[in-house]
Amino acid sequence: MIQRISTDVTIIGGGLVGSSAALAMRQAGLDVVLLDKGFCGAQASGVNYGGVRRQGRPAEQLPLSQRAHGIWPRLKALVGIDGEYVPSGHLKLARTERDFAKLEAYAEMARPYGLDLELVGAEALKTRFPWLSAAGAGASLCPGDGHANPRLVSPAFARAAERAGVKVFEQMPVRDVRATGNGFAVLAGENLEIRSRQLVNSAGAWSDTFAAQFGETVPLKRIYPSMVVTEPLPLRLPVSMGEQGGSFYGRQVARGNYVMGGGRGAALADPDFSRPSVTAASSVMQRAIALFPHLANAQVIRFWSGTEADMPDGNPVIGPSRTTPGLFHAFGFCGAGFQIAPAVGEVLSELVTSGRSTTPIDAFSIGRFAHAAAQTADSL
Amino acid sequence: MTEALPIVIVGAAPAGIRAAERLVEAGVRPIVLDEGLRAGGQIYRRPLVDDGRSYRNRYGSEAKKAERLHAVFERLRPSIDYRPETLVWNVSGLERSGHLDVLREGVHRQIAFSKLLLCTGATDRVLPFPDWTKPGVYTLGAAQTALKAQGCTVGDRLVFMGSGPLLYLVAWQYMKAGARVEAVLDTAPFRSKFHLVSLFVRAPRIVALGLFYGAQLQLSGVKVRYGVRPQTVLGEERVEGIRFRAGGRTEALACDAIGYGFALRPETQLADLAGCRFRFEDRDRAWLPERDAQGRTSRKDIYVSGDGSGIAGADAAEIDGELAALAILQDIGNTVAGDRPRQLTAARARILRQREILESAFPFPRDWFETVPPETTLCRCEEIRIGEIHCAVGAGSIGEINRMKALSRVGMGRCQGRMCSAAAVEVLSSIRKVEPKETGRLRAQAPVKPIPLGFGGPLDTEESR
């Protein structure tokens, strides 16, 4: 028997973006249906590194990132758990003088956005972070950044949305979606038919298919992080770490495990699943030992990967569709969606209720690719 | 001309050794990788250094088989590329021909293969009960390994508990070794043993041996209890006794070690990492790689054999190893003469039918978690109690085992679920009131066992030899 639901907004994709949007919209008084083809927060939102980081983001993302920065400390009130969020600080290392110059330039650029970065020279680095070796030319510290547990945070947003009255359907892949003239019709799973005035496409690495159904082609590519985790070890690493160039990142969780990543994995035959590459994992492990000699005898207990959406300019797509009124996109976070997602959820709620975002999102318009496609066509 | 890639066998125990034997007969020189220091596997485990004990003394009723298999292996040594103490921790590069990531003496190597035969065996299936993590509680397999490989007992005064033929065998072996066996606590009801009557027709030797062990134990004053459910392990720092219920009565026994287990669980992680398709096997209450009668999996060039492809015991594994070798030979274009595959398949099928009956005589305690209190540890590595699972399942509306892992950390620790996942599935399915099959399959991740962070170094790739 077909189950028919009529609602204000249908959200495709129960990742952190879709789930936080569902929660924000529900709080704004809307009727919301949230659909996930698997489990909410089980893809990129749930298996990423867990960096809650503003430092290093391009200028156009900083207003949104700052907005999200205000949400993270309120997690417990918002979704019922703190998600192991720790504003530990984020330390970004420069291996060379040239890299350090880049960090200096970034700090200068980010200051007007309210991001106060502290530049730490090579000598100061040694005294302040004595457990760190082979650090190189210096570092940039962002004191308010930190980390959290994506396994817990992302599903918690979906559960909180559900408790607030959002209808959440898991293991419910969308089979067909179309505009009806005055809204949208979505067929999901075996027998679910949803009619809604508005539609949000927050399907992560699967978003391009839905965008294409509305005539919007995007150059989305799938990327797969390569993650490594050690056994629990004595607490020693007080900050989340990164490197200019991005080849290594690492943090130590409250339980004691070092969670580290860098490089890329590869998709399996079923493209919904992926594995880290041994080469990438191995170079992460080499770098870890170089940076933290105290890990020399540590054991690695697990590798993992996930499926993320990458865009050619490093920025996500956030905003209204150019072809279809009532449709909004939010995807393509290029491996850096975790921190920013709760703010994207609020922005999506603003878009569906008032049609405009109080935080600038113009740089993320899907139209920028239509433009590029047209230009390419012209030049041919 | 480049040399062809090797055929690689993982595991030098009944299945792997018999497979190697058959390949060598056909002129193939396989690489045989084994985690142990000496070949033989769990069942025919050899001492690290010879301690002068006879086969009869070490392996009891299975002495002849052990001696024969060890002799076969020694004869094979010059004709195979045998690498002991080698941990195979990953299968990767499957988009090309595929290779194994192995660690030996701290050095990481990649070994490319043309055909891969996984004979990864099984480990004890354990179920938690109050204080099962207290020092002095061992699995049946570990208790047996101590006897076979180290020539020592795990205690002086022992209680054995659980279900499965191994329960009585290990108790008897300990008694023979001179230890004081206080009791055998069978979790199955006495009436389940009547199933052995029908087994007697098919396999009189197995039943006769079982009766012999049982009778000798009882004659020596070992208490045997049926339908047992443990209540708690006694003792502050370590095991000093056990309190349990049986037949409506509560009883306490003093002991300084407990050996327990509930049959075996297959080791299937490498088959999973190799991308093989899985199916649920009710008999083993476990997911197994799909295979044909000869061990071909859903993935070309990858074969499985022995207990790692479904629990059937050592005799079946010897047969199965040869079957897989014949499959490999057929698939590389050799003619396999005569009736051999058919005979072996029939022999293996006979053993599997016996297994069905044994499973009825030593049934899995399906109601186990109805009597285990919530403060009992489920996952040792991550220190998760059963009650926390109840909370996580409720709060997150969890019905799937990978989801449960993500939200509760069960199976995320050092053992990667090798120790706890069989029990975790039972807990989840008992909470959800569904069959274990309905809770899905825990996906394996590399490394299969912990590897040193500093393993890497420059990768030593071995394309061929």
XYZ file of C-alpha atoms in Angstrom, chain A:
380
model
C 0.000 0.000 0.000
C 1.280 3.428 -0.872
C 1.855 5.754 2.036
C 1.128 9.341 1.040
C 2.473 12.281 3.000
C 1.934 15.939 2.407
C 4.442 18.299 3.993
C 6.037 21.736 3.730
C 9.584 20.624 2.989
C 11.162 17.370 1.842
C 14.861 16.968 2.540
C 16.825 14.377 0.582
C 19.842 13.266 2.582
C 20.054 12.888 6.360
C 23.673 13.893 6.780
C 24.646 16.671 9.139
C 23.470 19.325 6.656
C 20.073 17.729 6.025
C 19.503 16.797 9.667
C 20.436 20.213 11.047
C 18.294 21.852 8.363
C 15.376 19.612 9.345
C 15.783 20.583 12.983
C 16.063 24.311 12.225
C 13.027 24.237 9.913
C 10.958 22.347 12.448
C 11.910 24.908 15.073
C 10.712 27.559 12.618
C 7.342 25.823 12.605
C 7.507 23.925 9.327
C 6.382 20.378 8.585
C 9.435 18.471 7.406
C 10.158 15.024 5.964
C 13.784 13.881 6.108
C 14.808 10.992 3.853
C 17.990 8.948 3.887
C 18.862 6.048 1.631
C 20.734 4.410 4.537
C 21.035 5.733 8.058
C 21.192 9.409 8.983
C 24.754 10.547 9.492
C 26.253 7.242 8.393
C 28.088 8.522 5.320
C 30.596 11.400 5.174
C 28.907 13.234 8.068
C 29.469 10.324 10.405
C 32.842 8.945 9.356
C 34.890 12.086 8.749
C 37.901 13.204 10.779
C 35.814 15.253 13.203
C 37.640 18.549 12.817
C 35.635 21.529 14.067
C 37.882 23.949 12.268
C 37.566 27.439 10.827
C 41.266 27.987 10.235
C 42.286 27.321 6.648
C 38.886 27.887 5.075
C 38.681 30.263 2.102
C 37.487 33.799 2.885
C 34.039 33.296 1.389
C 33.325 30.435 3.866
C 34.389 32.351 6.972
C 31.092 34.166 7.716
C 29.224 30.857 7.591
C 31.971 29.158 9.549
C 31.817 31.857 12.240
C 28.084 31.373 12.483
C 28.624 27.637 12.982
C 31.262 28.418 15.602
C 28.481 29.920 17.682
C 26.375 26.779 17.392
C 28.904 24.121 18.476
C 29.100 25.124 22.164
C 25.282 24.887 22.311
C 25.188 21.310 21.043
C 23.947 19.799 24.291
C 20.964 22.164 24.431
C 20.320 21.744 20.731
C 20.537 17.969 20.237
C 20.866 16.511 23.727
C 24.543 15.473 23.661
C 27.797 17.433 23.549
C 29.106 15.059 20.873
C 32.522 15.046 22.572
C 33.020 18.584 21.258
C 36.270 20.061 22.583
C 37.363 23.581 21.636
C 40.949 22.408 21.963
C 42.500 24.782 19.476
C 43.735 23.909 16.006
C 47.441 23.990 15.309
C 48.458 24.169 11.682
C 52.087 23.408 10.986
C 54.322 24.817 8.277
C 57.081 22.513 7.138
C 58.993 25.220 5.294
C 59.517 28.984 5.498
C 57.431 29.272 2.379
C 54.572 27.436 4.024
C 54.940 29.636 7.090
C 54.642 32.716 4.869
C 51.379 31.279 3.580
C 50.134 30.881 7.145
C 51.091 34.511 7.849
C 49.224 35.698 4.791
C 46.196 33.638 5.753
C 46.143 35.069 9.276
C 46.191 38.577 7.790
C 43.330 37.746 5.432
C 41.189 36.071 8.111
C 41.477 38.819 10.741
C 38.671 41.033 9.362
C 36.359 38.012 9.629
C 36.985 37.875 13.356
C 39.352 34.923 13.205
C 42.272 35.655 15.515
C 45.123 33.377 14.620
C 48.293 33.230 16.645
C 51.472 32.717 14.668
C 54.020 30.619 16.509
C 57.626 30.649 15.341
C 59.844 27.589 15.198
C 61.540 28.318 18.555
C 58.317 29.090 20.415
C 56.804 25.933 18.946
C 59.488 23.862 20.660
C 58.833 25.343 24.076
C 55.061 25.419 23.876
C 54.542 22.031 22.247
C 57.496 19.970 23.470
C 55.872 16.660 22.471
C 56.056 17.773 18.870
C 59.082 16.914 16.803
C 60.128 17.696 13.243
C 57.749 20.609 13.329
C 59.497 22.738 10.745
C 59.223 26.483 10.290
C 56.380 27.374 12.618
C 52.658 27.110 13.014
C 49.419 28.977 13.250
C 47.158 28.365 16.228
C 43.420 28.970 16.143
C 42.473 28.785 19.837
C 38.698 28.468 19.420
C 38.769 25.629 16.903
C 38.613 22.028 18.037
C 37.148 18.653 17.351
C 34.119 16.466 18.010
C 32.902 12.958 17.384
C 31.113 12.762 14.025
C 29.772 9.267 14.722
C 27.692 10.759 17.525
C 27.048 14.343 16.418
C 25.507 13.679 13.022
C 22.987 11.007 14.041
C 22.144 13.108 17.121
C 20.921 15.968 14.897
C 18.634 13.555 13.070
C 17.292 12.132 16.325
C 16.750 15.641 17.729
C 14.889 16.599 14.565
C 12.747 13.500 14.926
C 11.987 14.305 18.558
C 11.001 17.810 17.487
C 8.455 16.351 15.089
C 10.318 15.875 11.804
C 9.256 12.701 10.015
C 12.518 10.837 9.518
C 12.631 7.908 7.105
C 15.819 5.859 7.011
C 16.717 3.154 4.484
C 14.414 5.008 2.151
C 16.223 5.735 -1.130
C 14.571 8.293 -3.387
C 13.460 6.612 -6.606
C 11.902 9.531 -8.369
C 11.701 13.256 -7.800
C 10.017 15.882 -9.922
C 8.514 19.333 -9.847
C 4.728 19.352 -10.039
C 4.224 23.030 -10.874
C 3.205 24.034 -7.381
C 5.728 21.921 -5.509
C 7.426 18.556 -5.637
C 6.566 14.875 -5.729
C 9.070 12.419 -4.300
C 8.841 8.633 -4.497
C 10.999 6.889 -1.934
C 11.585 3.302 -0.883
C 8.941 0.801 -1.865
C 5.815 2.743 -1.198
C 6.334 6.251 0.114
C 5.018 9.213 -1.844
C 5.674 12.696 -0.525
C 4.239 15.956 -1.773
C 5.850 19.148 -0.571
C 5.998 22.824 -1.410
C 9.755 22.903 -1.144
C 12.630 20.504 -1.611
C 16.178 20.430 -0.247
C 18.910 18.475 -1.990
C 21.486 17.681 0.691
C 22.420 14.232 -0.565
C 26.180 14.672 -0.229
C 28.128 12.728 -2.804
C 24.823 11.619 -4.331
C 23.530 15.184 -4.838
C 24.676 15.581 -8.430
C 22.111 13.032 -9.632
C 19.279 14.989 -8.038
C 20.587 18.331 -9.311
C 20.811 16.864 -12.814
C 17.161 15.839 -12.666
C 16.348 19.534 -12.499
C 18.627 20.396 -15.386
C 21.558 21.524 -13.246
C 24.776 19.770 -14.069
C 27.538 20.146 -11.503
C 31.164 19.019 -11.746
C 30.927 16.975 -8.529
C 33.613 14.414 -7.925
C 33.696 11.803 -5.198
C 36.639 11.743 -2.841
C 37.474 9.225 -0.160
C 39.521 10.198 2.880
C 42.078 7.790 4.251
C 41.739 7.510 8.003
C 43.772 5.653 10.612
C 43.134 5.193 14.330
C 45.453 3.899 17.022
C 44.690 1.988 20.184
C 43.908 4.218 23.208
C 47.076 5.883 24.543
C 47.854 8.254 27.428
C 46.493 11.737 26.785
C 49.214 13.928 25.359
C 47.967 15.742 22.263
C 45.993 18.763 23.495
C 45.137 20.254 20.084
C 43.762 19.182 16.752
C 46.575 19.292 14.220
C 46.873 20.048 10.570
C 49.568 20.906 8.085
C 49.835 23.590 5.454
C 49.244 21.613 2.275
C 46.891 19.296 4.102
C 48.771 16.025 3.820
C 48.367 15.156 7.501
C 45.831 15.873 10.205
C 45.425 14.304 13.609
C 43.737 14.598 16.978
C 43.565 12.581 20.154
C 40.102 11.761 21.435
C 39.073 11.667 25.099
C 39.308 7.887 25.109
C 42.961 8.189 24.098
C 42.910 7.036 20.488
C 44.799 9.093 17.918
C 42.550 9.710 14.913
C 44.637 10.674 11.895
C 44.174 11.115 8.202
C 45.690 12.266 4.960
C 45.717 11.250 1.330
C 42.870 9.472 -0.386
C 41.193 6.090 -0.397
C 39.323 4.420 -3.229
C 35.776 3.294 -3.933
C 34.791 -0.347 -3.781
C 32.757 -2.158 -6.403
C 29.678 -0.853 -4.587
C 30.446 2.880 -4.845
C 28.579 3.564 -1.614
C 31.518 1.957 0.176
C 35.196 2.779 0.075
C 38.497 1.832 1.666
C 41.612 3.773 2.488
C 44.615 3.043 0.318
C 47.478 1.302 2.062
C 49.890 3.796 0.511
C 47.970 6.766 1.906
C 47.522 5.122 5.308
C 51.190 4.257 5.392
C 52.285 7.817 4.702
C 49.931 9.106 7.400
C 51.540 6.663 9.809
C 55.051 7.697 8.779
C 54.219 11.348 9.274
C 52.614 10.615 12.649
C 55.791 9.020 13.925
C 57.892 11.882 12.604
C 55.699 14.433 14.393
C 55.005 12.461 17.553
C 57.984 10.277 18.456
C 56.043 9.060 21.506
C 53.884 7.050 19.101
C 56.821 4.924 17.940
C 55.457 1.771 19.579
C 51.767 2.484 19.161
C 49.493 0.059 17.352
C 47.026 0.960 14.639
C 43.721 -0.820 15.123
C 41.608 0.342 12.197
C 41.582 2.125 8.861
C 38.441 3.598 7.400
C 37.152 5.823 4.688
C 33.918 7.466 3.571
C 32.363 9.047 0.511
C 32.609 12.833 0.196
C 31.686 15.272 -2.546
C 34.403 17.488 -3.995
C 33.946 20.598 -6.134
C 36.610 22.005 -8.443
C 36.856 25.380 -6.669
C 36.916 23.953 -3.154
C 33.599 25.555 -2.201
C 30.212 23.918 -1.648
C 26.973 24.574 -3.467
C 24.499 26.297 -1.132
C 21.412 28.156 -2.264
C 18.348 28.172 -4.483
C 18.138 26.225 -7.699
C 18.480 28.299 -10.877
C 15.915 26.255 -12.730
C 13.255 25.279 -10.236
C 11.578 27.565 -7.689
C 11.276 25.946 -4.273
C 14.336 23.747 -4.704
C 17.445 24.404 -2.623
C 20.836 22.757 -2.822
C 23.441 22.222 -0.110
C 26.219 19.805 -0.980
C 29.817 19.501 -2.146
C 31.663 20.420 1.042
C 34.981 19.112 -0.269
C 35.892 17.157 2.832
C 35.339 20.145 5.136
C 31.622 20.147 5.833
C 31.508 18.981 9.427
C 32.167 22.264 11.243
C 30.101 24.404 8.912
C 27.083 22.100 8.479
C 24.970 23.231 11.459
C 25.126 26.817 10.136
C 24.188 25.599 6.658
C 21.165 23.970 8.259
C 20.096 27.334 9.716
C 20.695 29.064 6.375
C 18.548 26.503 4.581
C 15.802 27.144 7.095
C 16.039 30.884 6.391
C 15.929 30.219 2.652
C 12.781 28.112 2.777
C 10.995 30.454 5.185
C 12.031 33.882 3.900
C 13.846 33.256 0.652
C 17.058 34.879 1.873
C 20.025 34.026 4.053
C 21.268 36.380 6.767
C 24.790 35.069 6.150
C 26.401 35.705 2.760
C 26.264 32.644 0.514
C 26.514 34.212 -2.940
C 29.873 32.541 -3.598
C 28.204 29.158 -3.318
C 25.573 29.622 -6.009
C 25.050 26.668 -8.289
C 24.971 29.204 -11.089
C 28.754 29.550 -11.017
C 29.054 26.212 -12.766
C 26.406 26.995 -15.365
C 28.574 30.014 -16.144
C 31.728 27.946 -16.422
C 29.986 25.397 -18.609
C 28.739 28.153 -20.910
C 32.180 29.737 -21.143
C 33.735 26.409 -22.007
C 31.102 25.964 -24.683
C 31.833 29.473 -26.059
C 35.548 28.911 -26.290
C 35.118 25.708 -28.270
